[in-house]
PDB file of C-alpha atoms in Angstrom:
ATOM      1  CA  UNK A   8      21.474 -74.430 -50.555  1.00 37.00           C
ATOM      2  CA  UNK A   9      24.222 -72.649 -49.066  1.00 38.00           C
ATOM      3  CA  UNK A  10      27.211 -70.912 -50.538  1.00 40.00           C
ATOM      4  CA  UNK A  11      30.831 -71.574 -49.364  1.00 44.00           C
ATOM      5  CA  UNK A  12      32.104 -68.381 -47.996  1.00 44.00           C
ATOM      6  CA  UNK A  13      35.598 -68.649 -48.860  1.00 49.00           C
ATOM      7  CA  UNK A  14      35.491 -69.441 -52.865  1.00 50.00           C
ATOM      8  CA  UNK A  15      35.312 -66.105 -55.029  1.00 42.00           C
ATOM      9  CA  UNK A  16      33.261 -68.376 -57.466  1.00 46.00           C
ATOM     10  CA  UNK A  17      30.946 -68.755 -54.547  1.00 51.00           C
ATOM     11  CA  UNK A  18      29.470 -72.150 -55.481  1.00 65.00           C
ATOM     12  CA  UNK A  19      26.402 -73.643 -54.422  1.00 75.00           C
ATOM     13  CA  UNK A  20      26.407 -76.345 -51.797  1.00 76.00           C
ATOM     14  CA  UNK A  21      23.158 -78.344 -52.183  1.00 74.00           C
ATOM     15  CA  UNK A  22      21.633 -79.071 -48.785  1.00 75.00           C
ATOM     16  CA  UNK A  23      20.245 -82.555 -48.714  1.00 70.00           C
ATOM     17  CA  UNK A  24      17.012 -83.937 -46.064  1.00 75.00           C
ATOM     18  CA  UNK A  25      17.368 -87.078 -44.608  1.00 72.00           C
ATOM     19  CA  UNK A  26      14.768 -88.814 -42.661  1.00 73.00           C
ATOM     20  CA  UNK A  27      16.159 -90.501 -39.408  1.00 74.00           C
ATOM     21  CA  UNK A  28      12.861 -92.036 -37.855  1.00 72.00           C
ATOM     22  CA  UNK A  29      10.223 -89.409 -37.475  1.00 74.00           C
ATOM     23  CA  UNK A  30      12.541 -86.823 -37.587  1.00 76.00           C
ATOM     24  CA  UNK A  31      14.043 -84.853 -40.901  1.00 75.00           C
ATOM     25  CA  UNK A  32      17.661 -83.781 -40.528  1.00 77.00           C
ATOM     26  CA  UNK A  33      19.001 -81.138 -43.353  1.00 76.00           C
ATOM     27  CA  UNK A  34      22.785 -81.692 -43.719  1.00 78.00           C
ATOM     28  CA  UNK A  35      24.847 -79.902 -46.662  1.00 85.00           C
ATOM     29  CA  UNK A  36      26.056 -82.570 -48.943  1.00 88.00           C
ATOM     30  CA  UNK A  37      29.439 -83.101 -47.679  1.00 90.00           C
ATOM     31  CA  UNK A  38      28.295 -83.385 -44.165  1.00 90.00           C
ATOM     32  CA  UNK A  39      25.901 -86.190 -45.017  1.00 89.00           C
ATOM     33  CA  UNK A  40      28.381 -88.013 -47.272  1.00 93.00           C
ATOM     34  CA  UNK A  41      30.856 -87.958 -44.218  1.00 94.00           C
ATOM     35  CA  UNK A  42      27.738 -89.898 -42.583  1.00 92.00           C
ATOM     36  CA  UNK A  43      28.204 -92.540 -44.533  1.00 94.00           C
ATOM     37  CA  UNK A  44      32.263 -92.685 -44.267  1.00 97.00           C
ATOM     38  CA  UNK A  45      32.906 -90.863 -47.562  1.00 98.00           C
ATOM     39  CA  UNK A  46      34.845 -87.795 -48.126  1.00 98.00           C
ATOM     40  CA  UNK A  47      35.609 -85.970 -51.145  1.00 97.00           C
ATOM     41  CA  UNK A  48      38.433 -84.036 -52.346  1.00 98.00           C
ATOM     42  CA  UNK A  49      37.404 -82.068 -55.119  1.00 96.00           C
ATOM     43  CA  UNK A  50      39.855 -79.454 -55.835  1.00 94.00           C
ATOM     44  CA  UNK A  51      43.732 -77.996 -54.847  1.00 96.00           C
ATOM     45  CA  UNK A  52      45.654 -79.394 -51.966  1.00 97.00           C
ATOM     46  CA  UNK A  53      46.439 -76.225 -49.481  1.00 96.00           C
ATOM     47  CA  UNK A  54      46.765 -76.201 -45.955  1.00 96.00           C
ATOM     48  CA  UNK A  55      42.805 -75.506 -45.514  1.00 97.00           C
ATOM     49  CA  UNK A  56      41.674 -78.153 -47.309  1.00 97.00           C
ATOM     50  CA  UNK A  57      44.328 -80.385 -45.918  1.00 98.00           C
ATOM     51  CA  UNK A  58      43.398 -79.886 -42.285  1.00 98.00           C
ATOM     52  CA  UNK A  59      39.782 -80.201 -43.153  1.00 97.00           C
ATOM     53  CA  UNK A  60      40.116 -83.757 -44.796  1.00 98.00           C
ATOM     54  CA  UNK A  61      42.399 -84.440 -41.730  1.00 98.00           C
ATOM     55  CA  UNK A  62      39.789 -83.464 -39.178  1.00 98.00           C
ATOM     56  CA  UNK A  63      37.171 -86.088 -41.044  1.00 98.00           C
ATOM     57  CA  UNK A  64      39.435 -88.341 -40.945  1.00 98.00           C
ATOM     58  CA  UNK A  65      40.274 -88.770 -37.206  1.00 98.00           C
ATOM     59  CA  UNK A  66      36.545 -88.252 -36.783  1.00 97.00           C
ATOM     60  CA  UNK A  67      35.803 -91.217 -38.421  1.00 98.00           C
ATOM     61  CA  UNK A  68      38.396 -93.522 -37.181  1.00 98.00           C
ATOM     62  CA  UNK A  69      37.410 -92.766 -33.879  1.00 97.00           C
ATOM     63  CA  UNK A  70      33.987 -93.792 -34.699  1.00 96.00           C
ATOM     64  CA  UNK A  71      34.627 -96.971 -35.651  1.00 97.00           C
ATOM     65  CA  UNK A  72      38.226 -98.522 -36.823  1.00 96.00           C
ATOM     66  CA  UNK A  73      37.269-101.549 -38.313  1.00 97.00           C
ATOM     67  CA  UNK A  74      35.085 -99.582 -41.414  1.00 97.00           C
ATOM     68  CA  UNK A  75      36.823 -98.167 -44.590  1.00 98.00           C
ATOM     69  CA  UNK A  76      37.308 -94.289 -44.868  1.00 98.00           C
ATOM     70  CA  UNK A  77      36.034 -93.650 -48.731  1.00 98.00           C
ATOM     71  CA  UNK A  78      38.481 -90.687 -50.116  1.00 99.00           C
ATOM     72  CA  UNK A  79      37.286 -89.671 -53.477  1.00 99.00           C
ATOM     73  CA  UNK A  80      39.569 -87.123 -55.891  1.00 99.00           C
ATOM     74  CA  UNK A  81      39.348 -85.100 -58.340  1.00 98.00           C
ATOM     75  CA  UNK A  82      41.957 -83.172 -58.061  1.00 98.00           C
ATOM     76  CA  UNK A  83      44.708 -80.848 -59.610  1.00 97.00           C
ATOM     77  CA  UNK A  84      47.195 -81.473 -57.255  1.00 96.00           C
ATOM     78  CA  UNK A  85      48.712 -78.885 -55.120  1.00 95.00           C
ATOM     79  CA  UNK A  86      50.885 -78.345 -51.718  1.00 94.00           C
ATOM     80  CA  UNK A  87      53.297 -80.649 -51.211  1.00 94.00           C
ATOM     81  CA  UNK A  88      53.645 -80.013 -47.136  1.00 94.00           C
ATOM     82  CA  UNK A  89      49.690 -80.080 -47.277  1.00 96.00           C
ATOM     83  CA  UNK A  90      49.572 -83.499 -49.387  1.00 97.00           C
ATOM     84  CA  UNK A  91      52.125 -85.042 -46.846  1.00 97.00           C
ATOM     85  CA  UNK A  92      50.328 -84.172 -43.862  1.00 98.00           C
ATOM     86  CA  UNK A  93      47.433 -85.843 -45.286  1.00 99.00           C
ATOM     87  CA  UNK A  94      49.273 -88.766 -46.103  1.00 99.00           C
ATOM     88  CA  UNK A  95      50.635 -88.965 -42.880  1.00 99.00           C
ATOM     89  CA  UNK A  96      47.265 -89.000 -41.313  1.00 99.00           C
ATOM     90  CA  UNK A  97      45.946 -91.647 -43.675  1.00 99.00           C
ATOM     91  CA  UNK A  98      48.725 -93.949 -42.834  1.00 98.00           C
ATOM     92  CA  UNK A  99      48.091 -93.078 -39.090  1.00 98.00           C
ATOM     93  CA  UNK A 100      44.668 -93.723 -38.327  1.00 98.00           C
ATOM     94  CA  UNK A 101      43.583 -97.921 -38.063  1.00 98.00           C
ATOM     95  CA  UNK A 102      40.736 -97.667 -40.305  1.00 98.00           C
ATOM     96  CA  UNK A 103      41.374 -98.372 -44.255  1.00 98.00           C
ATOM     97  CA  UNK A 104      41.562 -95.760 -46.673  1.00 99.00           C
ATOM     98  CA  UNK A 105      39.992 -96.591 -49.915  1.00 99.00           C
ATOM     99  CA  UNK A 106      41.109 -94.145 -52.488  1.00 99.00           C
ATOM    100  CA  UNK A 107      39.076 -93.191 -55.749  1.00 98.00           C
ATOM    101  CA  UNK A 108      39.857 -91.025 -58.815  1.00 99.00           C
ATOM    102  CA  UNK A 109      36.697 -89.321 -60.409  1.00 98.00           C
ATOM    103  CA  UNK A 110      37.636 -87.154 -63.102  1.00 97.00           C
ATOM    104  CA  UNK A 111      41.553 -86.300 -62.281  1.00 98.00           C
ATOM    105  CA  UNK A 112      44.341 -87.152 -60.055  1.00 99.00           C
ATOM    106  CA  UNK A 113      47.095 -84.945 -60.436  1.00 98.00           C
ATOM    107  CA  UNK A 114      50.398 -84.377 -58.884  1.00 97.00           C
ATOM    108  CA  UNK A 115      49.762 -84.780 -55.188  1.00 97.00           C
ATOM    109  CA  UNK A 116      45.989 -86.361 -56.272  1.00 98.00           C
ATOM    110  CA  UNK A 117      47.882 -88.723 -57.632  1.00 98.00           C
ATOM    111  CA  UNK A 118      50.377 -89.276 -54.907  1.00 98.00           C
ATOM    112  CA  UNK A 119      47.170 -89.630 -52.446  1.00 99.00           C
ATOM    113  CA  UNK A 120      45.458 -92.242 -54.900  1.00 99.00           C
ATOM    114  CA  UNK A 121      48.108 -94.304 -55.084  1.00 98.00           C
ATOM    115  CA  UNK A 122      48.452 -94.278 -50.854  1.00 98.00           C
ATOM    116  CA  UNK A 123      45.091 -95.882 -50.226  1.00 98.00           C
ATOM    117  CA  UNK A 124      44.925 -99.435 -48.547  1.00 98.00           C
ATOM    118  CA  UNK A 125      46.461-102.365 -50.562  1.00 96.00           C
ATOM    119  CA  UNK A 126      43.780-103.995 -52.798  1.00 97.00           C
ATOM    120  CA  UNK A 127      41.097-100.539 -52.216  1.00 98.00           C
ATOM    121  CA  UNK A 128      42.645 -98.147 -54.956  1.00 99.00           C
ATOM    122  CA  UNK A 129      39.830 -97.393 -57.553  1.00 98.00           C
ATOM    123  CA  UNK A 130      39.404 -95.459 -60.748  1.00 98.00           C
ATOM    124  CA  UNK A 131      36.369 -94.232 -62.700  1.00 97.00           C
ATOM    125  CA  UNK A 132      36.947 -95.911 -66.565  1.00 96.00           C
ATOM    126  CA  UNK A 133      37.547 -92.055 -68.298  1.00 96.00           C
ATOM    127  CA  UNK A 134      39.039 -90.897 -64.870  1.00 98.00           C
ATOM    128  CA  UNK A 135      42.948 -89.719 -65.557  1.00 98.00           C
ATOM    129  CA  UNK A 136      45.931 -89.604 -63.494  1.00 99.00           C
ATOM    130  CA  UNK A 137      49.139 -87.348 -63.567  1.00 98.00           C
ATOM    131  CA  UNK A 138      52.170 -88.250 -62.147  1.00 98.00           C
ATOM    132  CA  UNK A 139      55.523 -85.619 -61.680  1.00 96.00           C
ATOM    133  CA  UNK A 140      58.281 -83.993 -60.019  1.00 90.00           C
ATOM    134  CA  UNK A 141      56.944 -81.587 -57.417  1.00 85.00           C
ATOM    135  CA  UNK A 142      56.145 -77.886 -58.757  1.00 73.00           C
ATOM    136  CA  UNK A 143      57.433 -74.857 -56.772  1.00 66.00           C
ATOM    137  CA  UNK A 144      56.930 -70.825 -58.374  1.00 60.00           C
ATOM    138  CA  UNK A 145      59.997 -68.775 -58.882  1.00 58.00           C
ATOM    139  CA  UNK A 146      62.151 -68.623 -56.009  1.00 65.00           C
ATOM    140  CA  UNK A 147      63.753 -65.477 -55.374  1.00 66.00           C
ATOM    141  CA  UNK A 148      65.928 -63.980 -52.601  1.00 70.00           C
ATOM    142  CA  UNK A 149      69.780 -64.266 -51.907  1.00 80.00           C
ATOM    143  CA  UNK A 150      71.962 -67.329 -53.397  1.00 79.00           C
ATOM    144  CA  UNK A 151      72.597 -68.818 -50.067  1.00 83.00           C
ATOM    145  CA  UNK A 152      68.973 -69.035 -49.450  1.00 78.00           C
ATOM    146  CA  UNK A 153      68.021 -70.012 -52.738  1.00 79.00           C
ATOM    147  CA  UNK A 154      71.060 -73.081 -52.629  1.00 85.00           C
ATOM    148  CA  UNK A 155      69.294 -74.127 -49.525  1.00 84.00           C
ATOM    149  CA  UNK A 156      65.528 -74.102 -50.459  1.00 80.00           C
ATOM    150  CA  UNK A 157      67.199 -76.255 -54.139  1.00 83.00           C
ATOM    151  CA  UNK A 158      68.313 -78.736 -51.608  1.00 88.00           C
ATOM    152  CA  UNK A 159      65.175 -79.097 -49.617  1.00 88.00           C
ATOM    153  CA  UNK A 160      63.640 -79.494 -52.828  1.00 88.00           C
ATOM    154  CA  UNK A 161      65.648 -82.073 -54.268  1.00 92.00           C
ATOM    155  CA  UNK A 162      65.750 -83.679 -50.515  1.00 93.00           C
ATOM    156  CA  UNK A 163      60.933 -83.728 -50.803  1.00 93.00           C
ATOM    157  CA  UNK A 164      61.641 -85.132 -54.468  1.00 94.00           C
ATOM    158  CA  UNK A 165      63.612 -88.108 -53.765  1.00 95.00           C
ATOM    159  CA  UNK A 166      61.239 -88.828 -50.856  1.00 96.00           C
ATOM    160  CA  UNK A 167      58.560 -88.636 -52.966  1.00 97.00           C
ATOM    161  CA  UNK A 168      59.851 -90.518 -55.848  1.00 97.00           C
ATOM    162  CA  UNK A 169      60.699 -93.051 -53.141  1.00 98.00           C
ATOM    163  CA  UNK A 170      57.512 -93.519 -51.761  1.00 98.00           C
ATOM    164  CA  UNK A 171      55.896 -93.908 -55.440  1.00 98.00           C
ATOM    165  CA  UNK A 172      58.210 -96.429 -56.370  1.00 98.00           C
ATOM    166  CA  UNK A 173      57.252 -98.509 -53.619  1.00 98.00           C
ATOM    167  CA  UNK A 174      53.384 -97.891 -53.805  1.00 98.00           C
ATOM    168  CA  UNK A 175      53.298 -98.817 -57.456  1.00 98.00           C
ATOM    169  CA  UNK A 176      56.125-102.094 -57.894  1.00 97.00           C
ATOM    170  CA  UNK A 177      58.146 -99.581 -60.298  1.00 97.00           C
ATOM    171  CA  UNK A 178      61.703 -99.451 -59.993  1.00 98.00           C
ATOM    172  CA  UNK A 179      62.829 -96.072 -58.895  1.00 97.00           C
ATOM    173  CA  UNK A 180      64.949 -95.648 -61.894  1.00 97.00           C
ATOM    174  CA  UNK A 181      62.466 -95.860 -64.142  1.00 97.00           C
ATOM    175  CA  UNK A 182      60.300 -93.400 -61.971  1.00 97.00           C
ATOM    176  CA  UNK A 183      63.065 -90.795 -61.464  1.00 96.00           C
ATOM    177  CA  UNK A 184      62.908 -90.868 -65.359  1.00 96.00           C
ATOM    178  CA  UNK A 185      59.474 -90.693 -65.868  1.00 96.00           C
ATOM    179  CA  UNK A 186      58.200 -88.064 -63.780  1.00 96.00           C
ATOM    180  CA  UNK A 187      60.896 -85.592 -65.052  1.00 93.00           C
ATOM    181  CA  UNK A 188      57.753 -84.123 -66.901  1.00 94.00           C
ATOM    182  CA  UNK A 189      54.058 -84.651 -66.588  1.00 96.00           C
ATOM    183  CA  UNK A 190      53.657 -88.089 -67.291  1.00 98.00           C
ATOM    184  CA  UNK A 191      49.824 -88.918 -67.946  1.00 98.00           C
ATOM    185  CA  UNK A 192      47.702 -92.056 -67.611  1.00 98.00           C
ATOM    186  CA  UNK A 193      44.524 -93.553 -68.453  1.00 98.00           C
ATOM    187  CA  UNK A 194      42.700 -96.076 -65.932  1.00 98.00           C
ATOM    188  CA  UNK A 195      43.993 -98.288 -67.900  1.00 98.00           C
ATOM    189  CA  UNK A 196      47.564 -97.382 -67.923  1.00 98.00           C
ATOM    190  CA  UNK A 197      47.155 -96.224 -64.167  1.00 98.00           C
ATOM    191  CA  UNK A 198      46.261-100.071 -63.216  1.00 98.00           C
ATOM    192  CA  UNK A 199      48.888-101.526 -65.216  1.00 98.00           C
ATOM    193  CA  UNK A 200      51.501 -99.105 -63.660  1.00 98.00           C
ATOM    194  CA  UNK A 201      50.286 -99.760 -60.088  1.00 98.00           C
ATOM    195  CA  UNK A 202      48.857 -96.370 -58.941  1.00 99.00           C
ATOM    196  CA  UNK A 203      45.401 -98.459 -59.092  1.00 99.00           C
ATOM    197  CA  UNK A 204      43.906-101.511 -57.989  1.00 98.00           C
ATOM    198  CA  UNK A 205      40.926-101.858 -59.926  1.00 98.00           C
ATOM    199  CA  UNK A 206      38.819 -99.907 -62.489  1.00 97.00           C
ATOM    200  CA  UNK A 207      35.187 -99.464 -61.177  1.00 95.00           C
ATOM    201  CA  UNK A 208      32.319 -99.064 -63.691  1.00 84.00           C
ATOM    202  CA  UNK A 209      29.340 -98.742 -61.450  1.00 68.00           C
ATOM    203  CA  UNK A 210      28.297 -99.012 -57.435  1.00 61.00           C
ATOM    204  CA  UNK A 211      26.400-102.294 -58.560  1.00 57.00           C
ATOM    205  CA  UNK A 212      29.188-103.834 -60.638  1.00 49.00           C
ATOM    206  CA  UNK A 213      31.862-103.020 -58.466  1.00 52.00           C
ATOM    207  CA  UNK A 214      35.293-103.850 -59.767  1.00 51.00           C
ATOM    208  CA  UNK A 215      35.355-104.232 -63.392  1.00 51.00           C
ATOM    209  CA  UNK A 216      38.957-105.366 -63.618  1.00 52.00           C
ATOM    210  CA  UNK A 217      40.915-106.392 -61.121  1.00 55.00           C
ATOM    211  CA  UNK A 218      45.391-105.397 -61.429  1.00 54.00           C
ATOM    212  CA  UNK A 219      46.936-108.728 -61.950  1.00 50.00           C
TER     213      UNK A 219
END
């Protein structure tokens, strides 16, 4: 098992052995997930991770365009320039993106989930989702500068609230008035509101209910 370097918690990565013919391969976990077209997002959006989960995905769409990219989440959220970039990139590359939320989608978790490909947006039956307006700390500095960085946030909002509206079937009224504060959903409620497609309960089962 190996650590990874750059989180103070220093978790454990399991490394996993696979047998390719005669020969035994060790891969760490998330290498040999991204064998089989499956990566995972399993904590804050930031520029590191963002890049990272940009990088597998161009590898894998250059390996072969006509299979699905598997993004799982469980996620708080996090950067909103870092979500968008891997947004971008998932509506860039040819191969479908099938989005699902283990555990938590949150803020830009959320915004992700509810970008996969039409029909391939999943959720775990006691996953939950969070939809709001984006989060910035306390801005400081002169008025001028803080006037302008108000109106670059108020510009990323109604982008954002934009782009949800249209990836869910709301109407961007009743959007703009929801995600004033956290607004919280089951799988349930996240299917019925559009963010989903289907609720899986199990690899064998598949979908267990389809959005109508």
């Amino acid at each position: 098992m190996t650590k990874q370097a750059d989180d103070p918690k220093q978790i454990l990565i399991p490394t996993v052995i696979d047998q390719e013919g005669h020969v035994e391969r060790a891969y760490d976990i998330y290498s040999r997930l991204l064998k089989d077209r499956i990566i995972f997002l399993g904590g804050r959006v930031d520029r590191d991770v963002a890049n990272l989960i940009i990088a597998q995905m161009l590898f894998l769409d250059q390996q072969d365009v006509d299979a699905d990219v598997r993004l799982y989440i469980n996620s708080p959220g996090g950067s909103v320039p870092a979500g968008l970039a891997i947004f971008d990139t998932m509506n860039y590359i040819k191969s479908d993106v099938h989005t699902i939320c283990v555990g938590q989608a949150a803020s830009m978790g959320a915004f992700l989930l509810a970008n996969g490909a039409k029909g391939k947006r999943s959720i775990l039956p006691h996953a939950n989702v969070m939809i709001h307006q984006p989060w910035i700390d306390g801005i400081g500095g002169q008025v001028t500068d803080i006037e302008i960085t108000t109106r670059e946030l108020l510009k990323t909002k109604n982008m954002l609230n934009k782009i949800l509206a249209e990836k869910t079937g709301q109407s961007l009224d009743k959007l703009q008035e929801q995600v004033e504060r956290d607004y919280w959903l089951d799988a349930s409620e996240a299917l019925k509101y559009g963010l989903v497609d289907n609720i899986l309960s199990g690899p064998r089962a598949g979908a267990r209910q389809a959005k109508k």
